[in-house]
Amino acid sequence: MKIAGTAGWILTRRALLVLFWLGWVGILAGAVVIIEQAPRCKPIPEMNWWNEGPLYQISNVKDFSDRGLKGVEEKLDYLNQLKVKGLVLGPIHTVQADQLSSLNLTSIKSEVGTENELRSLLDQAHKKGISIVLNLTPNYEQPSAWFSNATTVAEKLREACKYWIDKGFDGIFMSALGDIVETETWPSIQAIFNKTDGNTKRVLMGSVNGLSMNVDNVSCLLNRSGADLLTIELSDPRKTQEVQNLYSNHLQTSMGWSLSRGTLGTPESIRLFHALLFTLPGTPVFNAGDEMALKAGEKPKKMWDLESPAEKASATTKAVQKDRITARDFFKAFSDLRRRERALLHGEFINLNSSASSLAFLRLWDQSERFITAINWGNDTVPLTLTNSNLPAQAQVRICIDTTNLAVDSMVSLKTFQLGPLQAVLLSFPYAG
């Protein structure tokens, strides 16, 4: 105690105390400087549930399952495995072809199921995190979706939208949206979807075909309709300039992309379209069976044949089952990656290469991983010239069809990159500052 109280030790303790506080202030100042000089992260754009994963259309419930709505409920776990975020169901209402007087938008076709089965489907889907949108296209079995009398149908549609939203549906879908938006009733229909139930947003969804024929009309419809999501059927998926034009003028959260069965071509090419739809800016929308490369005319319930043991099948059947399982696994890989990567969810879109038989584009977001999609629809190997200031010398293979020549996780040169016939690959590279 005598030594501790001497002048020398008192000065030492005071010096150490001053050094401690100087050091603490220095660390604090250094942290502030680091924070101030660090690059700012871009704010995440506002997204809704229909932007967070693929949508899955079951147009004909009986073609999907002989058990109707009950059968759809039994396949919810299957849809969860595909990372499906929303289901577009139906139409399921009663109507006779081209008979407006027979239209009842609030009744369910008896062969599809009952209202109790529908309520059970909604409850179970919501428990599993799957939203359900109801297709209310009135005259859905005929070319004239609105009976050539959209004004009269619009009144019935408004009441039906209120009815089914109150029943628990997460949104309404309509085909040929351009006809109904011209009616005086449309603003009141649109107002139904501007209301929210807690944190849940109801989606107003429509579709349009033939993008490559008139991009301006599609853009005009997006502006006039106020639809939350407009599904655009790509008539020629190789023409990415149309995508670029729409993307430059509209939020990608308002655009969805689909392909008609006629566009899909052979079952061998389905994986090319999986790669395209999952990596374009916007929401991928698939028809039931697209994940397994079903041919035009094949009913989706054929998918459930895969659940029977392959040993009991013929060699041809086994080969078909193997191809369909491969296509489904490819679909799952893209679906799972898309929901985890910001660049694929809401990143910028940059066209890198486009020709009559191939295309390549870049998706990037702030400081996140960057992705390159490259697709070759042709029957010959093509060299892809990829020029952009954001590109490094090499990129990593993430998902591909030709795993023999492009092994997953391997590095490939972007300066001498070639892609074989009927091949698709997803490459990635890190943000470099």
Coordinates of C-alpha atoms in Angstrom, one line a residue:
M1 CA 0.0 0.0 0.0
K2 CA 2.9 2.3 0.8
I3 CA 4.4 1.7 -2.7
A4 CA 1.1 2.0 -4.5
G5 CA 0.6 5.4 -2.9
T6 CA 3.9 6.9 -4.1
A7 CA 3.9 9.6 -6.7
G8 CA 5.5 7.3 -9.4
W9 CA 2.8 4.7 -9.3
I10 CA 0.0 7.3 -9.2
L11 CA 1.4 8.8 -12.4
T12 CA 1.7 5.3 -13.9
R13 CA -1.9 4.5 -13.2
R14 CA -3.0 7.8 -14.6
A15 CA -1.0 7.3 -17.8
L16 CA -2.4 3.8 -18.3
L17 CA -6.0 5.2 -17.8
V18 CA -5.4 7.9 -20.4
L19 CA -3.9 5.3 -22.8
F20 CA -6.9 3.1 -22.3
W21 CA -9.4 5.8 -23.2
L22 CA -7.2 7.0 -26.1
G23 CA -7.1 3.4 -27.4
W24 CA -10.9 3.0 -27.0
V25 CA -11.6 6.3 -28.8
G26 CA -9.1 5.3 -31.5
I27 CA -10.9 2.0 -32.1
L28 CA -14.3 3.7 -32.2
A29 CA -13.0 6.3 -34.7
G30 CA -11.5 3.5 -36.8
A31 CA -14.8 1.7 -36.8
V32 CA -16.7 4.8 -37.9
V33 CA -14.2 5.4 -40.7
I34 CA -14.6 1.8 -41.9
I35 CA -18.4 2.1 -41.8
E36 CA -18.3 5.4 -43.7
Q37 CA -15.9 4.1 -46.4
A38 CA -17.6 0.7 -46.9
P39 CA -19.7 0.4 -50.0
R40 CA -23.4 0.9 -49.4
C41 CA -25.8 -2.0 -50.0
K42 CA -28.6 -1.3 -52.4
P43 CA -32.0 -1.4 -50.8
I44 CA -34.0 -4.5 -51.5
P45 CA -36.9 -3.8 -53.8
E46 CA -40.4 -4.4 -52.4
M47 CA -41.5 -7.9 -53.3
N48 CA -44.7 -9.9 -52.7
W49 CA -45.2 -13.6 -52.3
W50 CA -45.8 -14.1 -56.1
N51 CA -42.3 -12.8 -56.8
E52 CA -40.5 -15.2 -54.4
G53 CA -41.0 -18.5 -56.3
P54 CA -42.5 -20.2 -59.3
L55 CA -46.2 -20.3 -59.9
Y56 CA -47.8 -23.6 -60.9
Q57 CA -51.0 -23.7 -63.1
I58 CA -53.5 -26.5 -62.8
S59 CA -55.9 -25.5 -65.5
N60 CA -57.9 -28.8 -65.6
V61 CA -58.2 -30.2 -62.1
K62 CA -59.6 -33.6 -63.3
D63 CA -56.6 -33.9 -65.7
F64 CA -54.3 -33.4 -62.8
S65 CA -56.0 -35.9 -60.5
D66 CA -59.0 -38.2 -60.8
R67 CA -59.9 -37.2 -57.2
G68 CA -60.4 -33.5 -58.2
L69 CA -59.8 -30.9 -55.5
K70 CA -59.0 -33.7 -53.0
G71 CA -56.3 -35.0 -55.3
V72 CA -54.8 -31.5 -55.6
E73 CA -54.6 -31.3 -51.8
E74 CA -52.9 -34.7 -51.7
K75 CA -50.1 -33.4 -54.0
L76 CA -49.3 -30.2 -51.9
D77 CA -46.2 -31.9 -50.5
Y78 CA -45.1 -32.6 -54.1
L79 CA -45.5 -28.9 -55.0
N80 CA -43.5 -28.0 -51.9
Q81 CA -40.7 -30.2 -53.1
L82 CA -40.7 -28.1 -56.3
K83 CA -40.4 -24.9 -54.2
V84 CA -43.7 -23.7 -55.7
K85 CA -44.8 -20.5 -54.1
G86 CA -48.3 -20.2 -55.6
L87 CA -50.9 -22.3 -57.3
V88 CA -53.1 -21.0 -60.1
L89 CA -56.2 -23.2 -59.9
G90 CA -58.9 -23.7 -62.5
P91 CA -61.2 -22.4 -63.8
I92 CA -63.6 -24.5 -61.7
H93 CA -66.8 -22.5 -62.1
T94 CA -69.9 -23.7 -64.0
V95 CA -70.6 -22.5 -67.5
Q96 CA -71.8 -23.8 -70.8
A97 CA -69.7 -23.0 -73.8
D98 CA -70.6 -19.6 -75.3
Q99 CA -73.8 -19.4 -73.1
L100 CA -73.6 -16.3 -71.0
S101 CA -76.9 -17.0 -69.3
S102 CA -75.4 -20.2 -67.9
L103 CA -72.4 -18.5 -66.3
N104 CA -72.1 -18.9 -62.5
L105 CA -68.8 -17.7 -61.3
T106 CA -69.4 -18.6 -57.6
S107 CA -70.4 -22.2 -58.1
I108 CA -68.0 -25.2 -58.4
K109 CA -68.4 -27.9 -61.1
S110 CA -69.6 -31.0 -59.4
E111 CA -67.1 -33.2 -61.1
V112 CA -64.2 -31.1 -59.7
G113 CA -65.3 -31.2 -56.0
T114 CA -67.3 -29.6 -53.3
E115 CA -67.0 -26.3 -51.4
N116 CA -65.8 -28.2 -48.3
E117 CA -63.0 -29.8 -50.3
L118 CA -62.0 -26.4 -51.7
R119 CA -62.0 -25.0 -48.1
S120 CA -59.8 -27.9 -47.0
L121 CA -57.4 -27.4 -49.9
L122 CA -57.1 -23.7 -49.1
D123 CA -56.4 -24.4 -45.4
Q124 CA -53.8 -27.1 -46.1
A125 CA -52.0 -25.0 -48.8
H126 CA -51.7 -22.0 -46.5
K127 CA -50.3 -24.2 -43.7
K128 CA -47.6 -25.3 -46.2
G129 CA -46.8 -21.8 -47.3
I130 CA -48.5 -22.1 -50.7
S131 CA -50.8 -19.4 -51.9
I132 CA -53.7 -20.2 -54.2
V133 CA -55.0 -18.0 -57.1
L134 CA -58.4 -18.7 -58.7
N135 CA -58.7 -18.5 -62.5
L136 CA -62.0 -16.8 -63.1
T137 CA -61.8 -16.6 -66.9
P138 CA -65.6 -16.8 -67.7
N139 CA -65.8 -18.6 -71.1
Y140 CA -62.6 -20.5 -70.6
E141 CA -63.4 -23.3 -73.1
Q142 CA -63.9 -21.0 -76.1
P143 CA -61.8 -18.4 -77.9
S144 CA -64.0 -15.5 -76.7
A145 CA -63.1 -15.5 -73.0
W146 CA -65.6 -12.7 -72.3
F147 CA -68.5 -13.9 -74.5
S148 CA -67.9 -10.9 -76.7
N149 CA -69.7 -8.9 -74.0
A150 CA -67.1 -7.9 -71.5
T151 CA -69.3 -5.1 -70.1
T152 CA -72.1 -7.5 -68.9
V153 CA -69.6 -10.1 -67.6
A154 CA -67.6 -7.4 -65.7
E155 CA -70.5 -6.9 -63.2
K156 CA -70.6 -10.7 -62.4
L157 CA -66.8 -10.8 -62.2
R158 CA -66.7 -8.0 -59.6
E159 CA -69.1 -9.8 -57.3
A160 CA -67.3 -13.1 -57.9
C161 CA -63.9 -11.6 -57.0
K162 CA -65.3 -10.3 -53.7
Y163 CA -66.9 -13.7 -53.0
W164 CA -63.8 -15.8 -53.6
I165 CA -61.4 -13.4 -51.9
D166 CA -63.6 -13.6 -48.8
K167 CA -63.4 -17.4 -49.0
G168 CA -59.7 -17.3 -48.6
F169 CA -58.2 -17.2 -52.1
D170 CA -54.9 -15.2 -52.4
G171 CA -55.8 -13.7 -55.7
I172 CA -57.7 -13.9 -59.0
F173 CA -56.4 -14.7 -62.5
M174 CA -58.0 -13.7 -65.8
S175 CA -57.1 -14.6 -69.4
A176 CA -57.3 -12.0 -72.2
L177 CA -57.0 -9.2 -69.8
G178 CA -57.1 -6.5 -72.5
D179 CA -60.8 -7.0 -73.1
I180 CA -62.1 -6.5 -69.5
V181 CA -59.9 -3.4 -68.7
E182 CA -61.8 -1.4 -71.2
T183 CA -65.1 -1.6 -69.2
E184 CA -66.3 1.0 -66.7
T185 CA -66.4 -1.7 -64.0
W186 CA -62.7 -2.3 -64.1
P187 CA -61.6 0.3 -61.6
S188 CA -64.0 -1.1 -59.0
I189 CA -62.6 -4.6 -59.7
Q190 CA -59.1 -3.3 -59.3
A191 CA -60.0 -1.6 -56.0
I192 CA -60.8 -5.0 -54.5
F193 CA -57.2 -6.0 -54.7
N194 CA -55.8 -2.7 -53.3
K195 CA -57.0 -3.8 -49.8
T196 CA -54.9 -6.0 -47.6
D197 CA -55.8 -8.5 -45.0
G198 CA -53.2 -8.0 -42.3
N199 CA -49.8 -8.6 -44.0
T200 CA -51.3 -10.6 -46.9
K201 CA -51.6 -8.9 -50.4
R202 CA -54.1 -10.3 -52.8
V203 CA -52.8 -10.5 -56.4
L204 CA -54.7 -9.4 -59.4
M205 CA -53.2 -11.5 -62.2
G206 CA -53.8 -11.6 -66.0
S207 CA -52.2 -13.1 -69.1
V208 CA -51.3 -12.0 -72.6
N209 CA -50.0 -14.0 -75.6
G210 CA -47.8 -13.2 -78.5
L211 CA -45.1 -10.9 -76.9
S212 CA -42.9 -10.7 -80.0
M213 CA -45.8 -9.4 -82.2
N214 CA -46.4 -6.2 -80.3
V215 CA -44.3 -5.3 -77.2
D216 CA -45.9 -1.8 -77.1
N217 CA -49.4 -3.3 -76.6
V218 CA -48.1 -5.4 -73.7
S219 CA -46.5 -2.4 -72.2
C220 CA -49.7 -0.4 -72.6
L221 CA -51.7 -3.2 -71.0
L222 CA -49.4 -3.2 -68.0
N223 CA -49.9 0.5 -67.5
R224 CA -53.7 0.5 -68.1
S225 CA -54.7 -2.6 -66.2
G226 CA -52.8 -1.9 -63.0
A227 CA -52.4 -5.7 -62.7
D228 CA -50.0 -6.9 -60.0
L229 CA -48.7 -9.6 -62.3
L230 CA -49.1 -9.9 -66.0
T231 CA -48.1 -13.3 -67.4
I232 CA -46.6 -13.0 -70.8
E233 CA -46.4 -16.1 -73.1
L234 CA -43.1 -16.0 -75.0
S235 CA -43.8 -16.9 -78.6
D236 CA -40.1 -17.1 -79.4
P237 CA -37.9 -17.4 -76.2
R238 CA -34.7 -16.6 -78.2
K239 CA -35.7 -13.0 -78.7
T240 CA -34.6 -11.5 -75.5
Q241 CA -34.7 -8.0 -76.9
E242 CA -38.4 -7.9 -76.1
V243 CA -37.6 -8.9 -72.5
Q244 CA -35.0 -6.1 -72.4
N245 CA -37.6 -3.6 -73.7
L246 CA -40.2 -4.5 -71.1
Y247 CA -37.7 -4.7 -68.3
S248 CA -36.4 -1.2 -69.1
N249 CA -39.9 0.3 -68.7
H250 CA -41.6 -1.8 -66.0
L251 CA -40.8 -3.3 -62.6
Q252 CA -39.8 -6.9 -63.1
T253 CA -42.1 -7.7 -60.1
S254 CA -45.1 -7.1 -62.3
M255 CA -44.0 -9.5 -65.1
G256 CA -44.4 -13.2 -65.3
W257 CA -43.1 -15.5 -68.1
S258 CA -44.7 -18.7 -69.5
L259 CA -44.4 -20.9 -72.5
S260 CA -47.1 -22.7 -74.4
R261 CA -46.9 -26.5 -74.8
G262 CA -46.5 -25.9 -78.5
T263 CA -43.4 -23.8 -77.9
L264 CA -41.8 -26.5 -75.6
G265 CA -41.0 -28.8 -78.5
T266 CA -39.5 -32.1 -77.7
P267 CA -39.2 -33.5 -74.2
E268 CA -35.4 -33.4 -74.6
S269 CA -35.5 -29.6 -74.9
I270 CA -37.7 -28.9 -71.8
R271 CA -34.6 -28.3 -69.6
L272 CA -33.6 -25.4 -71.9
F273 CA -36.8 -23.7 -71.1
H274 CA -36.5 -24.4 -67.4
A275 CA -33.1 -22.6 -67.5
L276 CA -34.7 -19.7 -69.3
L277 CA -37.8 -19.1 -67.2
F278 CA -36.1 -19.5 -63.9
T279 CA -33.4 -16.9 -64.7
L280 CA -35.3 -14.2 -66.7
P281 CA -36.3 -11.1 -64.6
G282 CA -39.8 -11.7 -63.3
T283 CA -41.9 -14.6 -62.1
P284 CA -41.7 -18.0 -63.8
V285 CA -45.1 -19.5 -64.4
F286 CA -45.4 -23.2 -65.4
N287 CA -48.2 -25.4 -66.4
A288 CA -48.7 -28.7 -64.6
G289 CA -46.5 -31.3 -66.2
D290 CA -43.8 -28.8 -67.5
E291 CA -41.5 -30.0 -64.8
M292 CA -41.5 -33.5 -66.3
A293 CA -41.5 -32.6 -70.0
L294 CA -45.0 -33.8 -70.7
K295 CA -45.9 -33.6 -74.4
A296 CA -48.8 -31.5 -75.7
G297 CA -52.0 -33.5 -75.1
E298 CA -50.6 -35.6 -72.2
K299 CA -52.6 -35.2 -69.0
P300 CA -50.6 -34.1 -65.9
K301 CA -51.9 -37.1 -64.0
K302 CA -49.5 -39.3 -66.0
M303 CA -46.8 -37.8 -63.7
W304 CA -48.0 -40.0 -60.9
D305 CA -47.0 -43.1 -62.9
L306 CA -43.5 -42.4 -61.7
E307 CA -44.6 -43.4 -58.3
S308 CA -45.0 -47.1 -59.4
P309 CA -41.9 -49.3 -59.2
A310 CA -39.9 -49.0 -62.4
E311 CA -39.0 -52.8 -62.2
K312 CA -42.6 -53.6 -63.3
A313 CA -42.4 -51.5 -66.4
S314 CA -41.0 -52.2 -69.9
A315 CA -37.7 -50.9 -71.1
T316 CA -39.3 -48.1 -73.0
T317 CA -41.3 -47.0 -70.0
K318 CA -38.3 -47.1 -67.8
A319 CA -36.4 -44.9 -70.3
V320 CA -39.3 -42.4 -70.3
Q321 CA -39.5 -42.4 -66.5
K322 CA -35.7 -41.8 -66.3
D323 CA -35.9 -38.8 -68.7
R324 CA -38.8 -37.3 -66.7
I325 CA -37.1 -37.7 -63.4
T326 CA -34.0 -36.1 -64.8
A327 CA -36.1 -33.1 -66.1
R328 CA -37.8 -32.8 -62.7
D329 CA -34.5 -32.8 -60.8
F330 CA -33.2 -30.1 -63.2
F331 CA -36.4 -28.1 -62.4
K332 CA -35.9 -28.5 -58.7
A333 CA -32.2 -27.4 -58.8
F334 CA -33.2 -24.2 -60.5
S335 CA -36.2 -23.5 -58.3
D336 CA -34.1 -24.0 -55.2
L337 CA -31.3 -21.8 -56.3
R338 CA -33.5 -19.0 -57.5
R339 CA -35.2 -18.6 -54.2
R340 CA -31.8 -18.2 -52.4
E341 CA -30.0 -15.8 -54.8
R342 CA -30.8 -12.1 -54.9
A343 CA -29.4 -11.7 -58.4
L344 CA -32.0 -14.2 -59.8
L345 CA -34.8 -13.0 -57.6
H346 CA -34.7 -9.3 -58.4
G347 CA -31.3 -8.6 -60.1
E348 CA -30.5 -6.5 -63.2
F349 CA -30.8 -8.1 -66.6
I350 CA -28.1 -7.6 -69.2
N351 CA -28.2 -9.2 -72.7
L352 CA -24.7 -10.6 -73.5
N353 CA -25.3 -12.6 -76.7
S354 CA -28.3 -13.4 -79.0
S355 CA -28.5 -15.3 -82.3
A356 CA -30.9 -17.4 -84.2
S357 CA -30.0 -20.5 -82.2
S358 CA -28.5 -19.3 -78.9
L359 CA -28.5 -16.6 -76.2
A360 CA -26.7 -15.6 -73.1
F361 CA -27.5 -13.0 -70.5
L362 CA -26.2 -11.7 -67.1
R363 CA -28.1 -11.3 -63.9
L364 CA -26.5 -9.2 -61.1
W365 CA -27.5 -7.5 -57.9
D366 CA -25.3 -5.1 -55.9
Q367 CA -22.5 -7.1 -54.2
S368 CA -24.2 -10.5 -54.5
E369 CA -23.1 -13.4 -56.6
R370 CA -23.5 -12.8 -60.4
F371 CA -25.1 -15.4 -62.8
I372 CA -24.7 -16.0 -66.5
T373 CA -27.4 -18.1 -68.4
A374 CA -26.3 -19.6 -71.7
I375 CA -28.6 -21.6 -73.9
N376 CA -28.1 -23.3 -77.3
W377 CA -31.3 -24.4 -79.1
G378 CA -29.4 -25.4 -82.3
N379 CA -28.0 -28.7 -83.4
D380 CA -24.4 -27.5 -83.7
T381 CA -21.9 -26.4 -81.1
V382 CA -21.7 -22.6 -80.9
P383 CA -19.0 -20.2 -79.6
L384 CA -20.5 -17.6 -77.4
T385 CA -18.8 -14.2 -77.4
L386 CA -19.4 -12.7 -74.0
T387 CA -18.3 -9.1 -73.7
N388 CA -19.2 -7.0 -70.7
S389 CA -17.1 -4.9 -68.2
N390 CA -18.6 -6.9 -65.3
L391 CA -17.3 -10.3 -66.6
P392 CA -14.2 -12.0 -65.2
A393 CA -11.9 -14.3 -67.1
Q394 CA -13.5 -17.4 -65.6
A395 CA -16.8 -18.5 -64.1
Q396 CA -18.0 -21.5 -62.1
V397 CA -20.5 -24.0 -63.4
R398 CA -23.6 -24.1 -61.1
I399 CA -26.2 -26.1 -63.1
C400 CA -25.9 -27.7 -66.5
I401 CA -27.3 -30.4 -68.7
D402 CA -24.0 -31.7 -70.1
T403 CA -22.2 -32.6 -66.9
T404 CA -19.7 -34.7 -68.9
N405 CA -18.1 -31.7 -70.6
L406 CA -19.2 -29.1 -68.0
A407 CA -18.8 -30.6 -64.6
V408 CA -20.7 -28.8 -61.8
D409 CA -18.4 -26.6 -59.7
S410 CA -15.7 -26.6 -62.4
M411 CA -14.3 -23.4 -63.8
V412 CA -14.7 -22.4 -67.4
S413 CA -13.1 -19.6 -69.5
L414 CA -15.5 -16.9 -70.7
K415 CA -13.1 -15.8 -73.4
T416 CA -13.2 -19.2 -75.3
F417 CA -16.6 -20.4 -74.1
Q418 CA -18.5 -22.9 -76.4
L419 CA -21.8 -24.6 -75.8
G420 CA -22.9 -27.9 -77.3
P421 CA -26.2 -28.5 -79.2
L422 CA -29.4 -28.5 -77.1
Q423 CA -27.5 -27.4 -74.0
A424 CA -28.0 -25.0 -71.2
V425 CA -25.7 -23.9 -68.4
L426 CA -25.9 -21.5 -65.5
L427 CA -22.5 -20.0 -64.5
S428 CA -21.7 -17.8 -61.5
F429 CA -18.9 -15.6 -60.3
P430 CA -18.4 -13.4 -57.2
Y431 CA -18.7 -9.7 -56.9
A432 CA -15.2 -8.2 -57.3
G433 CA -15.7 -4.6 -56.1

